[in-house]
PDB file of C-alpha atoms in Angstrom:
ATOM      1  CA  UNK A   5     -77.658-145.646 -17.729  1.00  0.00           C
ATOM      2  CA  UNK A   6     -80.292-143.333 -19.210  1.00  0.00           C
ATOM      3  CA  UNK A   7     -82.261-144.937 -22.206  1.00  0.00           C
ATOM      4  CA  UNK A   8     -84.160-142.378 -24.478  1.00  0.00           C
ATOM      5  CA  UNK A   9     -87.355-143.002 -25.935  1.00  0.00           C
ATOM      6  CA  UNK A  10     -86.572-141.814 -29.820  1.00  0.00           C
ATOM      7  CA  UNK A  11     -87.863-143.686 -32.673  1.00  0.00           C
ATOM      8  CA  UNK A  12     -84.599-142.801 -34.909  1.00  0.00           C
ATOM      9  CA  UNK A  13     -82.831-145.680 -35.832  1.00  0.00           C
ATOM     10  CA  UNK A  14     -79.360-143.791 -35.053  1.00  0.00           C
ATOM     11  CA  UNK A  15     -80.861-144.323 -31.268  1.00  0.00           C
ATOM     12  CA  UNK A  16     -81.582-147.474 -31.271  1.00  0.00           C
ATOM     13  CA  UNK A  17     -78.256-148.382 -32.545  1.00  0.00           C
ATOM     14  CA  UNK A  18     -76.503-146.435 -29.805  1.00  0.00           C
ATOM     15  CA  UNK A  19     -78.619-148.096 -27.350  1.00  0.00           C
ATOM     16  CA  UNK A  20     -77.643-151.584 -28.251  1.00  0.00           C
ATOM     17  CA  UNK A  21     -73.916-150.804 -28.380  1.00  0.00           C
ATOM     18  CA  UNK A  22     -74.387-149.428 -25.066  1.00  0.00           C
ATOM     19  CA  UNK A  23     -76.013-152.758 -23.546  1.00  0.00           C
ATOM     20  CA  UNK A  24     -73.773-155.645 -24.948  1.00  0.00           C
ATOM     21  CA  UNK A  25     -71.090-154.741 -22.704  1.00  0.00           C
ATOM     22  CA  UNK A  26     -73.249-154.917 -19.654  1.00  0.00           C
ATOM     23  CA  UNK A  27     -75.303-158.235 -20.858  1.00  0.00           C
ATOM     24  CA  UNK A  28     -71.272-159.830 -20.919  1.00  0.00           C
ATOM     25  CA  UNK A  29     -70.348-158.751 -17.619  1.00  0.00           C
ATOM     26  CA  UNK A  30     -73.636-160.252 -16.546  1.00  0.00           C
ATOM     27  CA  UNK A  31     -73.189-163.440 -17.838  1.00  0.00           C
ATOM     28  CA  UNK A  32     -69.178-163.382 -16.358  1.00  0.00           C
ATOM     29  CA  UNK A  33     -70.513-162.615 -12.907  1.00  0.00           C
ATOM     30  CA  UNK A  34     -73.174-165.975 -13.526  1.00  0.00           C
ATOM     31  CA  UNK A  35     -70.782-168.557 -14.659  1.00  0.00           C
ATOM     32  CA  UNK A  36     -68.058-167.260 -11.316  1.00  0.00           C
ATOM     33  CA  UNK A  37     -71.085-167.683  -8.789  1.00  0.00           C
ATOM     34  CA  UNK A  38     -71.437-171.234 -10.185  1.00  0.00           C
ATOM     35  CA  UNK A  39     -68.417-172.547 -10.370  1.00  0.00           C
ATOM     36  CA  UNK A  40     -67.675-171.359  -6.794  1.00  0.00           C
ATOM     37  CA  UNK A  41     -70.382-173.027  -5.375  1.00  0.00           C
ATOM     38  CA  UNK A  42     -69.755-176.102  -7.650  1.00  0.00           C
ATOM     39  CA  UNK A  43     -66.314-176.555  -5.401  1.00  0.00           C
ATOM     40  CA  UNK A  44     -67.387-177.033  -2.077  1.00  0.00           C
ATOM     41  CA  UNK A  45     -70.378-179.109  -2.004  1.00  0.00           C
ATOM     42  CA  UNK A  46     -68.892-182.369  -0.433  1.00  0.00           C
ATOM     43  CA  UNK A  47     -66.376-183.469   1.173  1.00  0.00           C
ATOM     44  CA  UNK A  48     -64.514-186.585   3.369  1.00  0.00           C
ATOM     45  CA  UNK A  49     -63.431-186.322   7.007  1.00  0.00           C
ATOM     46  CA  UNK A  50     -60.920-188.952   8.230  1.00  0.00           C
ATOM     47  CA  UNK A  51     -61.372-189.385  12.058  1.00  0.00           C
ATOM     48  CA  UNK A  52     -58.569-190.927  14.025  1.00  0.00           C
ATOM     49  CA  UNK A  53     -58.173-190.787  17.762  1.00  0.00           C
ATOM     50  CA  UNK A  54     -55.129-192.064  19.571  1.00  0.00           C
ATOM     51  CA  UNK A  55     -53.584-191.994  23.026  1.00  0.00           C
ATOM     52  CA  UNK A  56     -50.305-190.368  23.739  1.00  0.00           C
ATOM     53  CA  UNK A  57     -48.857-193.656  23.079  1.00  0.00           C
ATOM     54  CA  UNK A  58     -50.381-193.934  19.152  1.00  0.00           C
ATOM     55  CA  UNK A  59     -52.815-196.631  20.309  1.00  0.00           C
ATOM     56  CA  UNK A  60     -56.111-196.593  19.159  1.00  0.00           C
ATOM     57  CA  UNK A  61     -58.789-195.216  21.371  1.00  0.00           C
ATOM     58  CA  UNK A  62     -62.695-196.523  20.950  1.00  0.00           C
ATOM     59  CA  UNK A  63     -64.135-193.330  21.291  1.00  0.00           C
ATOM     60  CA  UNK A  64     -67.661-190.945  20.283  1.00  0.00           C
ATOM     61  CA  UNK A  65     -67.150-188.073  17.970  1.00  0.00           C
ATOM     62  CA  UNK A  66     -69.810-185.777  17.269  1.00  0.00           C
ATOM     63  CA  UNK A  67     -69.680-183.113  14.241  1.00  0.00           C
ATOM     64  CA  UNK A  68     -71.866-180.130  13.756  1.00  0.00           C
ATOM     65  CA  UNK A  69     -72.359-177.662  11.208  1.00  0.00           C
ATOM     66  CA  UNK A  70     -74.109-174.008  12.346  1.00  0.00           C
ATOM     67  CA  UNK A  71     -74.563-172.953   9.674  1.00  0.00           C
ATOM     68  CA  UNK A  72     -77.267-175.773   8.107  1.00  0.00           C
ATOM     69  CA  UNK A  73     -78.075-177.096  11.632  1.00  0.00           C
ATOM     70  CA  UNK A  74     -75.895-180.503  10.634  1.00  0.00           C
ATOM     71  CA  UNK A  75     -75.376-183.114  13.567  1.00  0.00           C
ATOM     72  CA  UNK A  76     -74.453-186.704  13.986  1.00  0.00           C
ATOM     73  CA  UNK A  77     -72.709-188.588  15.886  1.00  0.00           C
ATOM     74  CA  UNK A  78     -69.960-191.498  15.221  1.00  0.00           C
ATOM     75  CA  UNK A  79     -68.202-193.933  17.408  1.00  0.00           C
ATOM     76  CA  UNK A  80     -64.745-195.258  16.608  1.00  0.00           C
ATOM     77  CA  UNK A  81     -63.450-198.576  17.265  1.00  0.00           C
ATOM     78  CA  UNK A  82     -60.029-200.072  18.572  1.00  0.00           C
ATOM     79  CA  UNK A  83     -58.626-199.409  14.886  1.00  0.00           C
ATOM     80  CA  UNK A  84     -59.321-195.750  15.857  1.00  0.00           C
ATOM     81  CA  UNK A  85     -60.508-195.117  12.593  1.00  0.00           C
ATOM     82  CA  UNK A  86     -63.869-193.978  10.593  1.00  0.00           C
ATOM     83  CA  UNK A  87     -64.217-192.250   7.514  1.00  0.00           C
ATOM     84  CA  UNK A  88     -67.405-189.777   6.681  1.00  0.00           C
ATOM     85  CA  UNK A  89     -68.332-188.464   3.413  1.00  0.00           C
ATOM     86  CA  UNK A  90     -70.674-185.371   4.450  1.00  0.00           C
ATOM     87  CA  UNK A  91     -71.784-182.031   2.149  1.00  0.00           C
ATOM     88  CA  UNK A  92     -71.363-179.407   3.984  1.00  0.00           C
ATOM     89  CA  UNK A  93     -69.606-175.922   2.448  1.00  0.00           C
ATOM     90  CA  UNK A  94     -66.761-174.882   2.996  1.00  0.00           C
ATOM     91  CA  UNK A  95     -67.993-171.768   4.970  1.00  0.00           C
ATOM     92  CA  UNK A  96     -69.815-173.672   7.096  1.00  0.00           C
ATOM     93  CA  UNK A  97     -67.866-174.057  10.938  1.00  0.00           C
ATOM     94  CA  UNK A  98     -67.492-177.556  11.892  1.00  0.00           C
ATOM     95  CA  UNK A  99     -65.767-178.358  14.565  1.00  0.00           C
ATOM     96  CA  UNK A 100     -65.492-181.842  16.379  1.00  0.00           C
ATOM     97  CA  UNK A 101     -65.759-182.782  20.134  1.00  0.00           C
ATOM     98  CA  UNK A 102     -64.102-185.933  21.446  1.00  0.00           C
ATOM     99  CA  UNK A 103     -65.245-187.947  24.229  1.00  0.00           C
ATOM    100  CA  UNK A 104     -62.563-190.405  25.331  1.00  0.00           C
ATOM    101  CA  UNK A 105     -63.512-193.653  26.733  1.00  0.00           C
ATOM    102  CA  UNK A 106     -60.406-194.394  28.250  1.00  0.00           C
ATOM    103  CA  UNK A 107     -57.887-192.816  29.548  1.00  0.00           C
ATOM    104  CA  UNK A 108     -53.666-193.622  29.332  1.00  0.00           C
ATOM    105  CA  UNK A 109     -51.494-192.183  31.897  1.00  0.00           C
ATOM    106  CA  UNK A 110     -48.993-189.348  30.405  1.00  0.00           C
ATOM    107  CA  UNK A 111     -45.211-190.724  30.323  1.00  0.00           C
ATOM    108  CA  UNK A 112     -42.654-189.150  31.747  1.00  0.00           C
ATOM    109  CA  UNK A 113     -42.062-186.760  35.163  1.00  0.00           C
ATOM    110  CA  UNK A 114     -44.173-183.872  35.014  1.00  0.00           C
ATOM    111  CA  UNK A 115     -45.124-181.366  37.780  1.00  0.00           C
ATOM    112  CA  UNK A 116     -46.132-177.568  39.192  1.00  0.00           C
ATOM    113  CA  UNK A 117     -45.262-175.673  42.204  1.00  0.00           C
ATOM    114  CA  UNK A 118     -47.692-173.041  43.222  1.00  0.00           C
ATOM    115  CA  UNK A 119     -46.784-169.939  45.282  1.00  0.00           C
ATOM    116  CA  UNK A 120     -49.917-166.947  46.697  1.00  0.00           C
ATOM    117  CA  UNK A 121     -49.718-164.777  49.324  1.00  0.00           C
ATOM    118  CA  UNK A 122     -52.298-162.121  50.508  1.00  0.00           C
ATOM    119  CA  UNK A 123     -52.867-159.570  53.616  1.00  0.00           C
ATOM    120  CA  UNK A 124     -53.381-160.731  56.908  1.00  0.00           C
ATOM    121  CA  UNK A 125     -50.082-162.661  56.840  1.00  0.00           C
ATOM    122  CA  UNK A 126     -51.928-164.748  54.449  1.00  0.00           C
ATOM    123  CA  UNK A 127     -49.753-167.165  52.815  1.00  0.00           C
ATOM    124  CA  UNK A 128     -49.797-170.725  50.722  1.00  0.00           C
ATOM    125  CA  UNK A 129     -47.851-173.173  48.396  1.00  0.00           C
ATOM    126  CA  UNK A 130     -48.997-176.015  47.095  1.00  0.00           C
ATOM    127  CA  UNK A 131     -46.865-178.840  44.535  1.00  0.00           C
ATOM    128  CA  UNK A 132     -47.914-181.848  42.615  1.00  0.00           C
ATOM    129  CA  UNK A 133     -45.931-184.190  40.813  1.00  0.00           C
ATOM    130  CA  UNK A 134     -46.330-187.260  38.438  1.00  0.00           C
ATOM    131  CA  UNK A 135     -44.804-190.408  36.857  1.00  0.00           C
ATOM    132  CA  UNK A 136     -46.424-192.345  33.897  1.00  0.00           C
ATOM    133  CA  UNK A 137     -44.525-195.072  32.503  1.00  0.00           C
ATOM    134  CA  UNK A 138     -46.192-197.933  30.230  1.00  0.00           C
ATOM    135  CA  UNK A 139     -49.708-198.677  31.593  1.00  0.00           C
ATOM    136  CA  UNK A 140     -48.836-197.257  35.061  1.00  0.00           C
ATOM    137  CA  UNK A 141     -49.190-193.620  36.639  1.00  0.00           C
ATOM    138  CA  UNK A 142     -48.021-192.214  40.488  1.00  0.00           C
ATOM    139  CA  UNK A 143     -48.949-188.975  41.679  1.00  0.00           C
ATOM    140  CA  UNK A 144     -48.094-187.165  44.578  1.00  0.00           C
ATOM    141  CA  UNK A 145     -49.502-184.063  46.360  1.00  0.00           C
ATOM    142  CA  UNK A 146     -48.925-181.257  48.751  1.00  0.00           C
ATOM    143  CA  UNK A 147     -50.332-177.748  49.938  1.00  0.00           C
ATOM    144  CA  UNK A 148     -49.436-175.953  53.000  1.00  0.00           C
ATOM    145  CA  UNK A 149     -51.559-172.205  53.764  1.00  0.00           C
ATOM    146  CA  UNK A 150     -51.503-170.480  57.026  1.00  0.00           C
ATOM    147  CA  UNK A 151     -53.619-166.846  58.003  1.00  0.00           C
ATOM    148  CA  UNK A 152     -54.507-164.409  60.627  1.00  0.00           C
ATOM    149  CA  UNK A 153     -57.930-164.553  59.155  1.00  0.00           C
ATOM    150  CA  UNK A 154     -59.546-167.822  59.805  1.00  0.00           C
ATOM    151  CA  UNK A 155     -62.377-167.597  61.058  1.00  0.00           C
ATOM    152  CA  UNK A 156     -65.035-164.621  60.832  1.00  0.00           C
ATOM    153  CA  UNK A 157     -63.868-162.784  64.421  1.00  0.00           C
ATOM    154  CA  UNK A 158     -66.465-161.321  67.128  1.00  0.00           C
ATOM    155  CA  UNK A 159     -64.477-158.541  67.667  1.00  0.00           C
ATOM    156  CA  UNK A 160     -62.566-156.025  65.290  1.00  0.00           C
ATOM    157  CA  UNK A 161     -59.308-156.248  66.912  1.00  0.00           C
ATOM    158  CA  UNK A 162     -59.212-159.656  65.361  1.00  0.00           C
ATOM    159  CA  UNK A 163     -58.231-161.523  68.593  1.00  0.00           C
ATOM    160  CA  UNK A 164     -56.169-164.957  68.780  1.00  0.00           C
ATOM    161  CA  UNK A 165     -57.583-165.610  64.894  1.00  0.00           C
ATOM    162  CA  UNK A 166     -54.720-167.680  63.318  1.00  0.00           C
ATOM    163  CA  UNK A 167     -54.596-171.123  61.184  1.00  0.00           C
ATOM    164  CA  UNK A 168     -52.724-173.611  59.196  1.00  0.00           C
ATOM    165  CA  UNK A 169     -54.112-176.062  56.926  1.00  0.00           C
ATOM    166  CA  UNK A 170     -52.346-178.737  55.254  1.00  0.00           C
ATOM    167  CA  UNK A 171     -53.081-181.596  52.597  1.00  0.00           C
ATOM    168  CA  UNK A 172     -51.278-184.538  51.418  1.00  0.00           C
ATOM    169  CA  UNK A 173     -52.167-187.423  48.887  1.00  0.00           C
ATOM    170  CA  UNK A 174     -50.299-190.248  46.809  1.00  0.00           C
ATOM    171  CA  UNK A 175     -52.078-192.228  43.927  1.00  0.00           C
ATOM    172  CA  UNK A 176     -51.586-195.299  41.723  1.00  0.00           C
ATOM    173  CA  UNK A 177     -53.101-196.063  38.852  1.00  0.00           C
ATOM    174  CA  UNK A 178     -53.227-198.762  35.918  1.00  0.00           C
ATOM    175  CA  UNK A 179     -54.343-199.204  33.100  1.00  0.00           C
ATOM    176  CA  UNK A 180     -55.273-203.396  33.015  1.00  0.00           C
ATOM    177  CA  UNK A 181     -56.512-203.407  29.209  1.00  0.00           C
ATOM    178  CA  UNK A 182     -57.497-200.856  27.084  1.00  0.00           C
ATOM    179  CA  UNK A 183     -61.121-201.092  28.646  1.00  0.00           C
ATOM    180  CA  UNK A 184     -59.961-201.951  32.627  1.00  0.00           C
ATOM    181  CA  UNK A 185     -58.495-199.468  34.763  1.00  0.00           C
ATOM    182  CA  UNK A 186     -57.731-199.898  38.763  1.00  0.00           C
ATOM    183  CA  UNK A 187     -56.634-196.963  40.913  1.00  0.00           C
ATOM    184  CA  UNK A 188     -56.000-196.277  44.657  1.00  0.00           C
ATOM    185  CA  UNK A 189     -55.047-193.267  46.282  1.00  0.00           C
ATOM    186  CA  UNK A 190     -55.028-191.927  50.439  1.00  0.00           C
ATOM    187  CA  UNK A 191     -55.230-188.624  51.472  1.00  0.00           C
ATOM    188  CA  UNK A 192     -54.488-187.187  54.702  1.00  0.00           C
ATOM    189  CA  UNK A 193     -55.745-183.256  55.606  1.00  0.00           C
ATOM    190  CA  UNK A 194     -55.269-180.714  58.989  1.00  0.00           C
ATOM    191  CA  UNK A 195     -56.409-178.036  59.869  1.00  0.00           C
ATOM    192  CA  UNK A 196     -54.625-176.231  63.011  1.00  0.00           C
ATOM    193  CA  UNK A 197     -56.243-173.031  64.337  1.00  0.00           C
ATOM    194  CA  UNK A 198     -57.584-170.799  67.253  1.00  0.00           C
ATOM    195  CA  UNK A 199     -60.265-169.952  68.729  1.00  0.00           C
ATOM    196  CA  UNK A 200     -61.014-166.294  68.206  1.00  0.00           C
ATOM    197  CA  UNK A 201     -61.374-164.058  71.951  1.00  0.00           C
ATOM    198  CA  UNK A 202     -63.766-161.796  72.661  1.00  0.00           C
ATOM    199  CA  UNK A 203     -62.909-158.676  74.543  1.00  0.00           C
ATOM    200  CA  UNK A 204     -63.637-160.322  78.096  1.00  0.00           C
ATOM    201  CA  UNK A 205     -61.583-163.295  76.952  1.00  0.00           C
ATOM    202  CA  UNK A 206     -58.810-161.321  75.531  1.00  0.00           C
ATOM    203  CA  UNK A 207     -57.922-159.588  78.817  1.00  0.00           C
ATOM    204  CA  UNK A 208     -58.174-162.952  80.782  1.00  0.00           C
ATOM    205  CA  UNK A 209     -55.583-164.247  78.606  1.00  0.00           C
ATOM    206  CA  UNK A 210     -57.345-167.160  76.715  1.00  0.00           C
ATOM    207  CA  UNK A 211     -55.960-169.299  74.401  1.00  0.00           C
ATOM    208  CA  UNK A 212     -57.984-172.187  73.016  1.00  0.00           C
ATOM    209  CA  UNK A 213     -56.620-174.143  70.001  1.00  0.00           C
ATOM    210  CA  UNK A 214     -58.374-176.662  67.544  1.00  0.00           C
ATOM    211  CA  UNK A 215     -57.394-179.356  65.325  1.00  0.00           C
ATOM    212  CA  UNK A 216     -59.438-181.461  62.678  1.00  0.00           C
ATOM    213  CA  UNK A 217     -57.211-184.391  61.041  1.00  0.00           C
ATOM    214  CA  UNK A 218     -58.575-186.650  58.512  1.00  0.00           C
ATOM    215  CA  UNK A 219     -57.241-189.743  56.575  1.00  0.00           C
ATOM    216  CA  UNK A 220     -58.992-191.004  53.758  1.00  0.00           C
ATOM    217  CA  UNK A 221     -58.226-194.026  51.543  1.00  0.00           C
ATOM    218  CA  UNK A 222     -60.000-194.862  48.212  1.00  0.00           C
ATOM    219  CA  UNK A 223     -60.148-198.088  45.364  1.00  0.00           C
ATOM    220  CA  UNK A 224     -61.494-197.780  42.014  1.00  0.00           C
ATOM    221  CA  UNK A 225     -62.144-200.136  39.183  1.00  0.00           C
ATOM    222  CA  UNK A 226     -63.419-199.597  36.042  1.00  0.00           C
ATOM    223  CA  UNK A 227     -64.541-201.177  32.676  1.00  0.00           C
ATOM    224  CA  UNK A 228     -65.064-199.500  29.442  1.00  0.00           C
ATOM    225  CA  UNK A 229     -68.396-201.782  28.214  1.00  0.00           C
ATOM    226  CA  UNK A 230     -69.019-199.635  24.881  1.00  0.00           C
ATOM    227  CA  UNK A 231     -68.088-195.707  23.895  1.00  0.00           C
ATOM    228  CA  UNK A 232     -71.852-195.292  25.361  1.00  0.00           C
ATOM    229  CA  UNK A 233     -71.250-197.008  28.830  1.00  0.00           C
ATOM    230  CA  UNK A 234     -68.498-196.997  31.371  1.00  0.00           C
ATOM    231  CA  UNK A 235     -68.944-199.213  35.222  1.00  0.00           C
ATOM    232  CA  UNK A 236     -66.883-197.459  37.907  1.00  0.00           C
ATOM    233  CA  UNK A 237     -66.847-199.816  41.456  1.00  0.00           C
ATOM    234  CA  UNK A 238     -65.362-197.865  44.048  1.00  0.00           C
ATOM    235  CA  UNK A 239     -65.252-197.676  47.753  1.00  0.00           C
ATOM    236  CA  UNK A 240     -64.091-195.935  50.580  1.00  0.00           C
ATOM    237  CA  UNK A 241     -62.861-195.592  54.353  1.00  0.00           C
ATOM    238  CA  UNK A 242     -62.019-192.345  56.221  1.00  0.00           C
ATOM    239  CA  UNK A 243     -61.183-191.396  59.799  1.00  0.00           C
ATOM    240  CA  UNK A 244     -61.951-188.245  61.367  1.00  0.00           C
ATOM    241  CA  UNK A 245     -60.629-187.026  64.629  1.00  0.00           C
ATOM    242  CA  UNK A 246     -61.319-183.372  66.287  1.00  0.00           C
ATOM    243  CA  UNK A 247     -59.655-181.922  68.953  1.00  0.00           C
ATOM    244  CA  UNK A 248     -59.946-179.168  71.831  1.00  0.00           C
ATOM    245  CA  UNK A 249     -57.505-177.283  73.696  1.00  0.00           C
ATOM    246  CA  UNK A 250     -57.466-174.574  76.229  1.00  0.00           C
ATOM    247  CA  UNK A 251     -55.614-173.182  79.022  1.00  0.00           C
ATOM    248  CA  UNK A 252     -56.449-172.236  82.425  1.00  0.00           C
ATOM    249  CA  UNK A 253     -56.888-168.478  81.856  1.00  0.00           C
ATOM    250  CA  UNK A 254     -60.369-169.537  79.279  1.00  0.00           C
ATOM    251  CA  UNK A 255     -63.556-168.644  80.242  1.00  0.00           C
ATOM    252  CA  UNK A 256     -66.317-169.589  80.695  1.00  0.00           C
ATOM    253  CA  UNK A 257     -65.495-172.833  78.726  1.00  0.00           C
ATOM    254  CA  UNK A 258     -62.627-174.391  80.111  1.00  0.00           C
ATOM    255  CA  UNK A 259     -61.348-178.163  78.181  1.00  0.00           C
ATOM    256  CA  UNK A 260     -59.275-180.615  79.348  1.00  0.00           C
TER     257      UNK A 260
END
């Protein structure tokens, strides 16, 4: 808007008619700007964290705000519940991260079966089941791959390079108290392959074969103290065995 400078009152009446309508539209836009803000100043955040089950977890949740650098951090106890009264806007993001203390087994069968396959006559599956009932969890495990690839070969023609690996393991664990947990679980791995020939060896017809089995069996147990400490005991035994093959046509390294 163009005001002109002309000492006439018939101006300065048409300039004041002109600026009341803007002066209202001013004062509209003030009094929406503060009642907006005036809406979203504080606020209350109800925290609750549960197990699968609905039991209450003692647990550390920490919320942040971006947007006015906001942190803090709050533990919750076997009633699972705190309450927080905190100003932040509604614009801000908040978002909470929850650090269980404990952990319940899930209830219930559940499991996957995994299928790959690749060039080389690469090939592999691999399945895993599990049972939670109550306080109490058993898993099982399996894989099976196999490859004309093994190993990195000396040669190009990729001589005598085949292998199978294979894994299996079984677990039990329970859940004492809602701050003790025991678990035990074996494992037993092997890999089956061959040695890869060089030329030389290729023509003489040798055919070495190794095999690496290992059985391992572990114990856990472990007490939740607060939501800032956890003691994990655990030990261990394992057996490894290796093995080499070959038959008479080998060279120069001939076992028996």
């Amino acid at each position: 808007m163009k005001l002109m400078h002309n000492p006439s009152k018939a101006s300065k009446a048409t300039s004041h008619m002109e600026l009341a309508p803007m002066l209202r539209c001013l004062a509209l836009v003030l009094v929406c700007a503060l009642s907006t803000s005036g809406q979203s100043i504080s606020g209350e955040l109800r925290l609750k964290v549960t197990d699968p089950s609905g039991r209450g977890l003692e647990s550390r949740v920490e919320l942040t705000s971006e947007a006015n650098d906001y942190r803090k951090t709050f533990a919750t106890d076997e009633r699972f519940h705190r309450r927080h009264s905190c100003g932040v806007r509604k614009k801000n993001r908040r978002h909470c991260r929850t650090q269980r203390c404990a952990r319940y087994a899930r209830t219930g069968l559940h499991g996957q079966v995994d299928l790959s396959g690749g060039s080389f006559d690469t090939g592999g599956t691999s399945a895993q089941a599990q049972y939670g009932w109550g306080r109490n969890s058993v898993a099982v495990s399996a894989d099976g791959n196999h490859t004309d690839r093994y190993l990195n070969p000396p040669v190009v023609q990729n001589f005598t390079n085949s292998g199978t690996t294979g894994d299996f393991a079984a677990s039990y664990e329970r859940d004492l108290t809602e701050r003790d947990r025991v678990s035990v679980s074996v494992r037993h791995e092997l890999p089956r392959f061959l040695v890869p020939n060089e030329q030389l060896q290729q023509a003489a017809g040798q055919r070495q074969d190794r095999d690496n089995f290992e059985t391992m069996g572990m114990g856990s147990y472990q007490h939740v103290f607060s939501p800032n400490a956890v003691g994990d005991f655990s030990g261990m035994v394992r057996d490894n065995a290796n093995a080499l093959s070959s038959n008479p046509n080998s060279t120069p390294v001939i076992a028996f």
